Amino acid sequence: MTGVFFRRLFSYAIIIFFISLATTLSAYSADMLVRDFKLLPTDQTAINSTTMKKDQNGNTAALIKIYTNLNENQTYFDNGVMGIVARENKPGQIWLYIPARSQSIQITNRNYSPLRYAFGEEIQAGKTYSMQLTTEGKVVNLVASVRYASIYVDGDSVGVSPHEIYLGYGEHEVRAQQGMMLYRDIINVTQSGPSRFELPMEDESRKYSDVTVTVPGNADIYFDGNKVGVGEWSRRLLGGTYSIEIKKENCEPQIVSFIATAGKPTFVECPAPVPYRGYLSIEVNPASGTKISEGDTIVAENRLSKLLPIGTRTYVFQKKGYEPIRRTFRVVANTETVDTVILQRIQYIRPNSVYGDLTITYGPAYGGTARIGGFCSNINLEFGYTLGFGRSGEVYWYDNDASGSYEDSCTYTMDELTAKAGYQFSFLNRLGLTPRVGYMMQRLRGGSHGNGAMCHDITVGARLIFKPIPFFGIFIEPEYAVPVVVNQLFSDISSHGGFSKGGFYISAGLSFSFSL
């Protein structure tokens, strides 16, 4: 008897458990429900040329705009033999085109029991209707502790507190917010549960920290994958651990983690971005006595070997007696850049230059000479003018009449105009020789007789110059002038004045030159 009693007791317990489970499930489950279906008499969507649809008989279909909180991609419609003309999913709604005189539609969703809804009126062609498809539920009152706080249900704004709203049975995320006052939680709407939900709000500012991040060098600051600042960024964050990324062109990106302390300001000082680096190795020829400078700072001697941030670097290479060289190198990330710089000796005798001479010239008559000339690939062209200083002997003039009486005596100075061409040879670093040929015009000046008499000569000579520094030299030039055209007056005066036509000249003086 005892065994039978316990078996019956166990059976009753099993039955009671399943009845309780069924009761619980029925209390918390919800089926689909159509809460509103109506004609929209002023809505022209069903007959608008851009949104109108035709059924298989060529008649204009009716349009039902279905507003729903169900998953649109998991909700299906069936109109039996009448068929569905077309369906379009819109944000928060479904446009369902059906033939006129349809009686009902079958609605299915894998999370709910199927629903067949019978239209309460005849469906007319070309008319637009609206339907609210939701789940079984009830109207609840949401009351926040702060009056007029904004209410959000399942992520959607629904109004301000206090607020009545129809919610399907089951769990819903509810948020109430006004400024830094916030309520966020899950409420469970059941058939037998409460219809009023209190939403106690808390001051969220106590949960936040005012965070300020600074980075040297105007680096970019990224938070949650988005660029939020350059060099500095501020934001209020919930207390917790966060990470930011620091980026700058030609620098290695870095991740910086920090803790935002709730209720207190948080200051984050990030290290300066580390530039990408490369190796620069520069040999110099000649290898000794060369100073390598960047700007005004000497950074190395004889050779350069450094690990440097990537980019371009400009250096000046200097050695006494050699031309300074300015070179720019590009440093590439994680790469060794190798090069050689060859210095050139200073060219005192330059193949391309212009110059001016100040000269004393000795010859049949002496004077002061000024010249200007130049070299182009060592080919020389020069022009000069000599102002005569020395005077000739007395030249007596007599009347040309029969008496031949004495009339006057004169002394003369001789000016010269020259043009010369030649080719320069550089035998030593500071010594240059330029053989030349040229043209010379000798012209007499002085007295009342014979002023302006001229002699035209061809000259042959050579210019020997010594330059202690690149832009200054001392030169000597011997040359010989051969007369080719002499007017009679010049010939007569020269024979009586004690000087010759043409003749041997020697010039010496100072030369100032500028490179081209």
Coordinates of C-alpha atoms in Angstrom, one line a residue:
M1 CA 0.0 0.0 0.0
T2 CA 2.8 2.4 0.9
G3 CA 4.4 1.9 -2.6
V4 CA 1.1 2.5 -4.4
F5 CA 0.6 5.7 -2.3
F6 CA 4.0 7.1 -3.2
R7 CA 3.6 6.2 -6.9
R8 CA 0.3 8.1 -7.0
L9 CA 1.8 11.0 -5.1
F10 CA 4.7 11.2 -7.6
S11 CA 2.2 11.1 -10.5
Y12 CA 0.2 14.0 -9.0
A13 CA 3.4 16.0 -8.6
I14 CA 4.4 15.5 -12.2
I15 CA 0.9 16.6 -13.4
I16 CA 1.0 19.7 -11.2
F17 CA 4.5 20.6 -12.5
F18 CA 3.4 20.4 -16.1
I19 CA 0.2 22.4 -15.4
S20 CA 2.3 25.1 -13.6
L21 CA 4.8 25.1 -16.5
A22 CA 2.0 25.5 -19.1
T23 CA 0.4 28.3 -17.0
T24 CA 3.8 30.1 -16.7
L25 CA 4.4 29.8 -20.5
S26 CA 1.0 31.0 -21.3
A27 CA 1.5 34.0 -19.0
Y28 CA 4.7 35.0 -20.7
S29 CA 4.1 34.1 -24.3
A30 CA 2.4 36.4 -26.8
D31 CA 0.9 35.9 -30.2
M32 CA 0.7 38.3 -33.2
L33 CA -2.1 40.8 -33.1
V34 CA -3.7 43.3 -35.5
R35 CA -4.6 46.4 -33.4
D36 CA -5.8 48.7 -36.1
F37 CA -6.9 48.4 -39.7
K38 CA -8.5 51.3 -41.5
L39 CA -8.9 53.0 -44.9
L40 CA -6.8 56.1 -45.6
P41 CA -9.2 58.1 -47.7
T42 CA -6.7 60.9 -48.6
D43 CA -3.7 58.7 -49.2
Q44 CA -3.0 58.5 -53.0
T45 CA 0.0 56.1 -52.8
A46 CA -2.0 53.2 -54.4
I47 CA -2.8 55.2 -57.5
N48 CA 0.3 57.3 -57.7
S49 CA 2.1 56.6 -61.0
T50 CA 5.4 55.9 -59.3
T51 CA 4.0 53.6 -56.6
M52 CA 1.0 52.0 -58.2
K53 CA 0.9 48.2 -58.9
K54 CA -1.3 46.1 -61.2
D55 CA -2.7 42.6 -60.4
Q56 CA -2.6 39.7 -62.8
N57 CA -5.8 40.9 -64.4
G58 CA -4.5 44.3 -65.1
N59 CA -6.5 46.0 -62.3
T60 CA -5.0 48.5 -59.9
A61 CA -4.1 46.7 -56.6
A62 CA -5.0 47.9 -53.2
L63 CA -2.1 48.9 -50.8
I64 CA -1.9 48.0 -47.1
K65 CA 0.8 50.0 -45.2
I66 CA 1.7 47.6 -42.4
Y67 CA 3.4 49.3 -39.4
T68 CA 5.1 46.7 -37.2
N69 CA 7.8 46.1 -34.6
L70 CA 8.3 42.6 -35.8
N71 CA 11.4 41.5 -37.8
E72 CA 10.3 42.4 -41.4
N73 CA 12.5 39.7 -42.9
Q74 CA 11.0 37.0 -40.7
T75 CA 7.3 38.0 -41.3
Y76 CA 5.4 36.5 -44.3
F77 CA 1.9 37.1 -45.8
D78 CA -0.3 34.8 -47.8
N79 CA -3.6 35.8 -49.6
G80 CA -4.7 32.3 -50.6
V81 CA -6.0 32.0 -54.2
M82 CA -6.2 35.8 -54.6
G83 CA -2.4 36.0 -54.2
I84 CA -0.1 38.8 -53.2
V85 CA 0.6 41.3 -56.0
A86 CA 3.8 42.8 -54.6
R87 CA 5.6 43.5 -51.3
E88 CA 8.1 46.2 -50.4
N89 CA 10.0 46.5 -47.1
K90 CA 10.3 50.0 -45.9
P91 CA 12.0 51.3 -42.6
G92 CA 9.5 50.3 -39.8
Q93 CA 6.8 49.2 -42.2
I94 CA 5.8 46.8 -45.0
W95 CA 3.9 47.8 -48.2
L96 CA 1.7 44.9 -49.2
Y97 CA -0.2 45.1 -52.5
I98 CA -3.3 42.8 -52.8
P99 CA -6.1 42.4 -55.3
A100 CA -9.5 44.1 -54.8
R101 CA -12.2 42.1 -52.9
S102 CA -9.6 40.1 -50.9
Q103 CA -11.2 38.7 -47.8
S104 CA -8.3 37.9 -45.4
I105 CA -4.6 37.4 -45.2
Q106 CA -2.5 34.8 -43.4
I107 CA 0.4 36.2 -41.4
T108 CA 3.3 33.9 -40.2
N109 CA 6.5 34.5 -38.2
R110 CA 8.6 31.7 -36.9
N111 CA 8.6 33.2 -33.4
Y112 CA 4.8 33.3 -33.1
S113 CA 1.7 31.3 -33.9
P114 CA 0.2 31.9 -37.3
L115 CA -2.5 34.6 -37.6
R116 CA -5.3 34.8 -40.1
Y117 CA -6.8 38.2 -40.2
A118 CA -10.2 38.8 -41.9
F119 CA -10.8 42.3 -43.3
G120 CA -13.8 44.0 -41.7
E121 CA -14.7 45.8 -45.0
E122 CA -14.5 45.1 -48.7
I123 CA -11.0 45.8 -50.1
Q124 CA -11.4 48.3 -53.0
A125 CA -9.0 48.6 -56.0
G126 CA -6.7 51.6 -55.9
K127 CA -7.3 52.4 -52.2
T128 CA -4.7 52.7 -49.5
Y129 CA -5.2 51.1 -46.0
S130 CA -3.1 51.0 -42.8
M131 CA -2.6 48.2 -40.4
Q132 CA -0.7 48.0 -37.1
L133 CA 0.8 44.5 -36.6
T134 CA 2.2 43.9 -33.2
T135 CA 2.1 41.2 -30.6
E136 CA -0.4 40.5 -27.8
G137 CA 0.2 42.9 -24.9
K138 CA -1.4 45.7 -23.0
V139 CA -1.2 49.4 -22.2
V140 CA 1.3 50.3 -19.6
N141 CA 2.1 53.5 -17.9
L142 CA 5.8 54.5 -17.7
V143 CA 6.5 57.1 -14.9
A144 CA 10.1 58.5 -14.5
S145 CA 11.2 60.0 -11.2
V146 CA 12.0 63.3 -13.1
R147 CA 8.9 64.8 -14.7
Y148 CA 9.0 65.3 -18.5
A149 CA 12.1 63.1 -18.9
S150 CA 12.4 61.7 -22.4
I151 CA 11.2 58.0 -22.7
Y152 CA 12.8 55.5 -25.1
V153 CA 11.5 52.0 -25.6
D154 CA 13.6 49.4 -27.4
G155 CA 15.7 52.2 -28.8
D156 CA 12.8 54.3 -30.1
S157 CA 11.7 57.7 -28.7
V158 CA 8.0 57.4 -27.6
G159 CA 7.4 60.6 -25.6
V160 CA 8.0 62.1 -22.2
S161 CA 7.1 61.0 -18.7
P162 CA 4.5 60.1 -17.6
H163 CA 3.6 58.2 -20.8
E164 CA 1.1 55.5 -21.7
I165 CA 2.0 53.0 -24.4
Y166 CA 0.9 49.7 -25.7
L167 CA 3.6 47.0 -25.3
G168 CA 3.6 43.4 -26.3
Y169 CA 4.1 40.8 -23.7
G170 CA 7.7 40.1 -22.9
E171 CA 10.9 42.1 -22.1
H172 CA 11.5 45.6 -23.3
E173 CA 14.5 47.9 -22.9
V174 CA 13.3 51.2 -21.3
R175 CA 15.4 54.4 -21.0
A176 CA 14.4 57.7 -19.4
Q177 CA 16.8 60.6 -19.7
Q178 CA 17.0 64.3 -18.9
G179 CA 20.4 65.9 -18.9
M180 CA 22.7 63.8 -16.8
M181 CA 19.7 62.1 -15.0
L182 CA 19.2 58.6 -16.4
Y183 CA 17.3 55.4 -16.0
R184 CA 18.1 52.3 -18.1
D185 CA 16.7 48.8 -17.5
I186 CA 14.6 45.9 -18.8
I187 CA 10.9 45.7 -17.9
N188 CA 8.8 42.5 -18.3
V189 CA 5.2 43.1 -19.5
T190 CA 3.0 40.1 -18.6
Q191 CA -0.8 39.6 -18.8
S192 CA -1.1 39.3 -15.0
G193 CA 1.7 41.7 -14.2
P194 CA 1.6 45.5 -13.3
S195 CA 0.5 48.1 -15.7
R196 CA 2.5 50.9 -14.1
F197 CA 6.3 50.9 -14.1
E198 CA 8.3 53.4 -11.9
L199 CA 11.6 54.5 -13.5
P200 CA 13.9 55.8 -10.8
M201 CA 16.5 58.0 -12.4
E202 CA 20.1 58.5 -11.1
D203 CA 22.6 61.3 -11.6
E204 CA 24.9 59.9 -14.2
S205 CA 27.5 62.6 -13.7
R206 CA 28.8 60.7 -10.7
K207 CA 29.6 57.8 -13.1
Y208 CA 31.5 59.9 -15.5
S209 CA 35.0 61.5 -15.7
D210 CA 36.0 64.6 -17.7
V211 CA 38.9 63.2 -19.7
T212 CA 41.6 65.4 -21.3
V213 CA 44.2 63.8 -23.5
T214 CA 47.3 65.7 -24.7
V215 CA 50.0 64.6 -27.3
P216 CA 53.1 66.5 -28.2
G217 CA 53.9 67.4 -31.8
N218 CA 50.3 67.9 -33.0
A219 CA 49.7 64.2 -33.5
D220 CA 46.2 62.9 -34.5
I221 CA 44.1 61.3 -31.8
Y222 CA 41.7 58.4 -32.7
F223 CA 39.0 57.0 -30.4
D224 CA 36.7 54.1 -31.4
G225 CA 38.3 54.2 -34.9
N226 CA 37.4 57.9 -35.5
K227 CA 39.7 60.9 -35.5
V228 CA 38.7 63.1 -32.6
G229 CA 41.5 65.7 -32.2
V230 CA 44.9 67.0 -33.1
G231 CA 47.3 67.4 -30.2
E232 CA 44.5 67.6 -27.6
W233 CA 41.1 66.0 -27.0
S234 CA 38.5 66.2 -24.3
R235 CA 35.3 64.2 -23.6
R236 CA 33.2 63.0 -20.7
L237 CA 33.4 59.2 -20.4
L238 CA 31.9 56.7 -18.1
G239 CA 34.3 55.4 -15.5
G240 CA 36.3 52.5 -16.9
T241 CA 39.3 51.5 -19.1
Y242 CA 39.7 53.0 -22.5
S243 CA 42.3 53.0 -25.3
I244 CA 43.2 55.7 -27.9
E245 CA 45.4 55.5 -30.9
I246 CA 48.0 58.1 -31.7
K247 CA 49.0 58.7 -35.4
K248 CA 51.3 61.1 -37.1
E249 CA 52.8 61.1 -40.6
N250 CA 56.1 59.4 -40.8
C251 CA 55.8 58.1 -37.2
E252 CA 54.9 54.8 -35.7
P253 CA 51.3 54.5 -34.5
Q254 CA 50.9 53.8 -30.8
I255 CA 48.1 52.6 -28.5
V256 CA 47.7 54.4 -25.2
S257 CA 45.4 52.8 -22.5
F258 CA 44.0 54.8 -19.5
I259 CA 41.5 54.5 -16.7
A260 CA 38.8 57.1 -16.4
T261 CA 38.0 57.5 -12.7
A262 CA 34.3 58.2 -12.1
G263 CA 33.5 61.5 -10.4
K264 CA 37.0 62.9 -11.0
P265 CA 38.8 64.6 -13.9
T266 CA 41.3 62.4 -15.8
F267 CA 44.4 63.8 -17.5
V268 CA 46.3 61.6 -19.9
E269 CA 49.7 62.8 -21.2
C270 CA 50.8 60.7 -24.1
P271 CA 54.4 60.3 -25.1
A272 CA 55.5 62.1 -28.3
P273 CA 55.1 60.0 -31.5
V274 CA 58.3 58.1 -32.4
P275 CA 59.4 58.8 -36.0
Y276 CA 60.2 56.0 -38.4
R277 CA 63.9 55.8 -38.8
G278 CA 66.5 54.9 -41.4
Y279 CA 70.3 54.7 -41.5
L280 CA 72.3 57.3 -43.4
S281 CA 75.9 56.4 -44.3
I282 CA 77.9 59.0 -46.4
E283 CA 81.6 58.6 -47.3
V284 CA 83.7 61.7 -48.2
N285 CA 86.6 62.0 -50.7
P286 CA 89.1 63.3 -49.6
A287 CA 88.5 61.4 -46.4
S288 CA 90.4 63.7 -43.9
G289 CA 89.9 67.3 -42.8
T290 CA 86.3 67.5 -44.0
K291 CA 83.7 69.1 -41.7
I292 CA 80.0 68.1 -42.2
S293 CA 77.4 70.6 -41.0
E294 CA 73.6 70.8 -40.8
G295 CA 72.5 74.4 -40.6
D296 CA 75.0 76.1 -38.3
T297 CA 76.0 72.9 -36.4
I298 CA 78.9 70.7 -37.3
V299 CA 77.5 67.1 -36.9
A300 CA 80.4 65.0 -38.1
E301 CA 84.0 65.0 -39.6
N302 CA 85.3 63.0 -42.5
R303 CA 82.3 60.7 -42.8
L304 CA 78.6 60.6 -41.7
S305 CA 77.0 57.6 -40.2
K306 CA 73.7 58.1 -38.3
L307 CA 70.3 56.6 -37.5
L308 CA 67.9 59.4 -38.3
P309 CA 64.1 60.1 -38.6
I310 CA 62.9 59.5 -42.2
G311 CA 62.6 62.5 -44.6
T312 CA 65.1 64.8 -46.3
R313 CA 68.3 66.0 -44.7
T314 CA 70.6 68.7 -46.1
Y315 CA 74.3 68.8 -45.2
V316 CA 77.2 71.0 -46.2
F317 CA 80.6 69.4 -46.8
Q318 CA 83.6 71.8 -46.3
K319 CA 87.4 71.4 -46.5
K320 CA 90.1 74.0 -46.8
G321 CA 91.2 74.4 -50.4
Y322 CA 88.0 72.7 -51.8
E323 CA 84.7 74.0 -53.0
P324 CA 82.0 73.5 -50.4
I325 CA 79.2 71.1 -51.5
R326 CA 75.6 71.2 -50.3
R327 CA 73.8 67.9 -50.7
T328 CA 70.3 66.7 -49.8
F329 CA 69.7 63.0 -48.9
R330 CA 66.4 61.1 -48.4
V331 CA 66.3 58.9 -45.3
V332 CA 64.0 55.9 -45.9
A333 CA 62.3 53.9 -43.1
N334 CA 64.2 50.8 -42.0
T335 CA 66.7 51.2 -44.9
E336 CA 70.4 52.1 -45.1
T337 CA 71.0 54.9 -47.5
V338 CA 74.6 54.8 -48.8
D339 CA 76.3 57.6 -50.9
T340 CA 79.7 59.2 -51.5
V341 CA 80.5 62.9 -51.7
I342 CA 83.5 63.9 -53.8
L343 CA 84.9 67.4 -53.1
Q344 CA 86.5 69.4 -55.9
R345 CA 89.5 71.6 -55.4
I346 CA 88.8 75.4 -55.5
Q347 CA 89.3 76.5 -59.1
Y348 CA 91.3 79.7 -58.9
I349 CA 91.7 79.8 -62.7
R350 CA 88.1 79.4 -63.8
P351 CA 87.0 78.4 -67.3
N352 CA 83.9 80.6 -67.0
S353 CA 84.1 84.1 -65.5
V354 CA 84.0 87.8 -66.1
Y355 CA 86.7 90.1 -65.0
G356 CA 87.9 93.7 -64.8
D357 CA 91.5 94.9 -64.9
L358 CA 93.3 98.0 -63.6
T359 CA 96.6 98.2 -65.4
I360 CA 99.7 100.3 -66.0
T361 CA 100.9 99.9 -69.6
Y362 CA 104.5 100.7 -70.8
G363 CA 105.3 101.0 -74.5
P364 CA 106.0 103.7 -77.0
A365 CA 104.0 105.8 -74.6
Y366 CA 102.8 104.8 -71.1
G367 CA 99.4 105.2 -69.5
G368 CA 96.7 103.8 -67.3
T369 CA 94.5 101.0 -68.7
A370 CA 91.1 99.8 -67.8
R371 CA 89.8 96.5 -69.3
I372 CA 86.8 94.3 -69.1
G373 CA 86.6 90.7 -70.4
G374 CA 85.4 87.2 -69.8
F375 CA 86.0 83.5 -70.3
C376 CA 83.5 81.0 -71.7
S377 CA 84.9 77.5 -71.7
N378 CA 88.4 79.1 -71.5
I379 CA 87.8 81.1 -74.7
N380 CA 88.7 84.7 -73.9
L381 CA 87.3 88.0 -75.2
E382 CA 88.5 91.4 -73.9
F383 CA 88.1 95.1 -74.5
G384 CA 90.4 97.8 -73.1
Y385 CA 91.1 101.5 -73.1
T386 CA 94.5 103.1 -72.3
L387 CA 94.7 106.8 -71.3
G388 CA 98.1 108.0 -72.1
F389 CA 100.2 109.7 -69.4
G390 CA 103.7 110.1 -70.9
R391 CA 104.4 112.8 -73.4
S392 CA 106.4 112.8 -76.7
G393 CA 109.3 114.9 -77.5
E394 CA 108.8 118.4 -79.0
V395 CA 107.4 118.4 -82.5
Y396 CA 108.0 121.7 -84.4
W397 CA 105.5 123.0 -86.9
Y398 CA 106.4 125.4 -89.8
D399 CA 104.4 127.2 -92.3
N400 CA 103.9 125.4 -95.6
D401 CA 104.5 128.6 -97.7
A402 CA 107.7 129.4 -99.4
S403 CA 109.2 131.0 -96.4
G404 CA 108.8 128.0 -94.2
S405 CA 108.8 130.1 -91.1
Y406 CA 108.5 128.6 -87.6
E407 CA 104.9 128.5 -86.4
D408 CA 104.5 126.3 -83.3
S409 CA 105.8 123.3 -81.3
C410 CA 103.7 120.5 -79.6
T411 CA 104.0 117.5 -77.4
Y412 CA 101.6 114.5 -77.6
T413 CA 100.1 111.8 -75.5
M414 CA 98.9 108.6 -77.1
D415 CA 95.6 106.8 -76.1
E416 CA 94.8 103.3 -77.2
L417 CA 91.6 101.2 -77.7
T418 CA 92.0 97.4 -77.9
A419 CA 90.0 94.3 -78.6
K420 CA 91.6 90.9 -78.0
A421 CA 90.7 87.2 -78.2
G422 CA 92.6 84.1 -76.9
Y423 CA 92.4 80.8 -75.1
Q424 CA 93.3 80.2 -71.4
F425 CA 95.6 77.4 -70.2
S426 CA 95.8 76.5 -66.5
F427 CA 99.1 74.9 -65.7
L428 CA 98.8 75.2 -61.9
N429 CA 95.9 75.7 -59.6
R430 CA 96.6 79.4 -59.2
L431 CA 98.5 80.2 -62.5
G432 CA 96.8 80.8 -65.9
L433 CA 98.3 81.7 -69.3
T434 CA 96.2 83.1 -72.1
P435 CA 97.9 83.6 -75.5
R436 CA 96.0 86.3 -77.5
V437 CA 95.8 88.2 -80.8
G438 CA 93.9 91.4 -81.1
Y439 CA 93.4 94.8 -82.6
M440 CA 94.8 98.1 -81.3
M441 CA 94.0 101.7 -82.4
Q442 CA 96.6 104.3 -81.4
R443 CA 95.3 107.9 -81.3
L444 CA 97.3 111.1 -80.6
R445 CA 96.1 113.8 -78.3
G446 CA 97.5 117.2 -77.6
G447 CA 98.5 120.5 -79.3
S448 CA 96.8 122.4 -82.0
H449 CA 98.3 120.4 -84.9
G450 CA 97.8 116.7 -85.6
N451 CA 95.3 116.1 -82.8
G452 CA 93.4 112.8 -83.4
A453 CA 96.0 111.2 -85.8
M454 CA 95.6 107.4 -85.7
C455 CA 97.4 104.1 -86.3
H456 CA 95.7 100.7 -86.6
D457 CA 97.7 97.7 -85.4
I458 CA 97.4 93.9 -85.0
T459 CA 98.7 92.7 -81.7
V460 CA 100.2 89.3 -80.5
G461 CA 100.8 88.7 -76.8
A462 CA 100.0 86.6 -73.7
R463 CA 98.4 87.2 -70.4
L464 CA 100.0 85.5 -67.4
I465 CA 98.0 85.8 -64.1
F466 CA 98.5 84.6 -60.6
K467 CA 95.5 84.3 -58.2
P468 CA 96.1 84.0 -54.5
I469 CA 92.4 83.9 -54.0
P470 CA 89.6 82.9 -56.4
F471 CA 88.3 86.4 -57.1
F472 CA 91.6 88.4 -57.2
G473 CA 94.8 88.1 -59.3
I474 CA 98.0 89.9 -60.3
F475 CA 98.9 89.7 -64.0
I476 CA 101.6 90.7 -66.5
E477 CA 101.1 90.8 -70.2
P478 CA 103.7 91.4 -72.9
E479 CA 102.5 92.0 -76.4
Y480 CA 103.8 93.3 -79.7
A481 CA 101.8 95.6 -82.0
V482 CA 102.3 95.5 -85.8
P483 CA 101.0 98.6 -87.6
V484 CA 98.8 97.8 -90.6
V485 CA 97.1 101.1 -91.3
V486 CA 98.9 104.4 -90.5
N487 CA 97.8 107.8 -91.7
Q488 CA 100.6 110.2 -92.9
L489 CA 100.1 112.7 -90.1
F490 CA 100.6 110.0 -87.4
S491 CA 103.7 108.7 -89.2
D492 CA 105.2 112.2 -89.4
I493 CA 104.5 113.1 -85.8
S494 CA 105.9 109.8 -84.5
S495 CA 109.1 110.2 -86.4
H496 CA 109.7 113.7 -85.0
G497 CA 108.2 113.0 -81.5
G498 CA 110.5 110.1 -80.7
F499 CA 107.9 107.3 -80.5
S500 CA 107.2 104.4 -82.8
K501 CA 104.2 103.1 -84.7
G502 CA 103.1 99.9 -83.0
G503 CA 105.9 98.4 -81.0
F504 CA 106.4 96.4 -77.9
Y505 CA 104.1 96.9 -74.9
I506 CA 104.1 95.4 -71.4
S507 CA 101.2 95.7 -69.0
A508 CA 100.9 94.8 -65.3
G509 CA 98.1 95.3 -62.8
L510 CA 95.3 93.9 -60.7
S511 CA 92.4 91.7 -61.9
F512 CA 89.0 91.2 -60.2
S513 CA 86.9 88.3 -61.5
F514 CA 83.5 86.8 -60.9
S515 CA 82.4 83.2 -61.7
L516 CA 79.6 82.5 -64.1

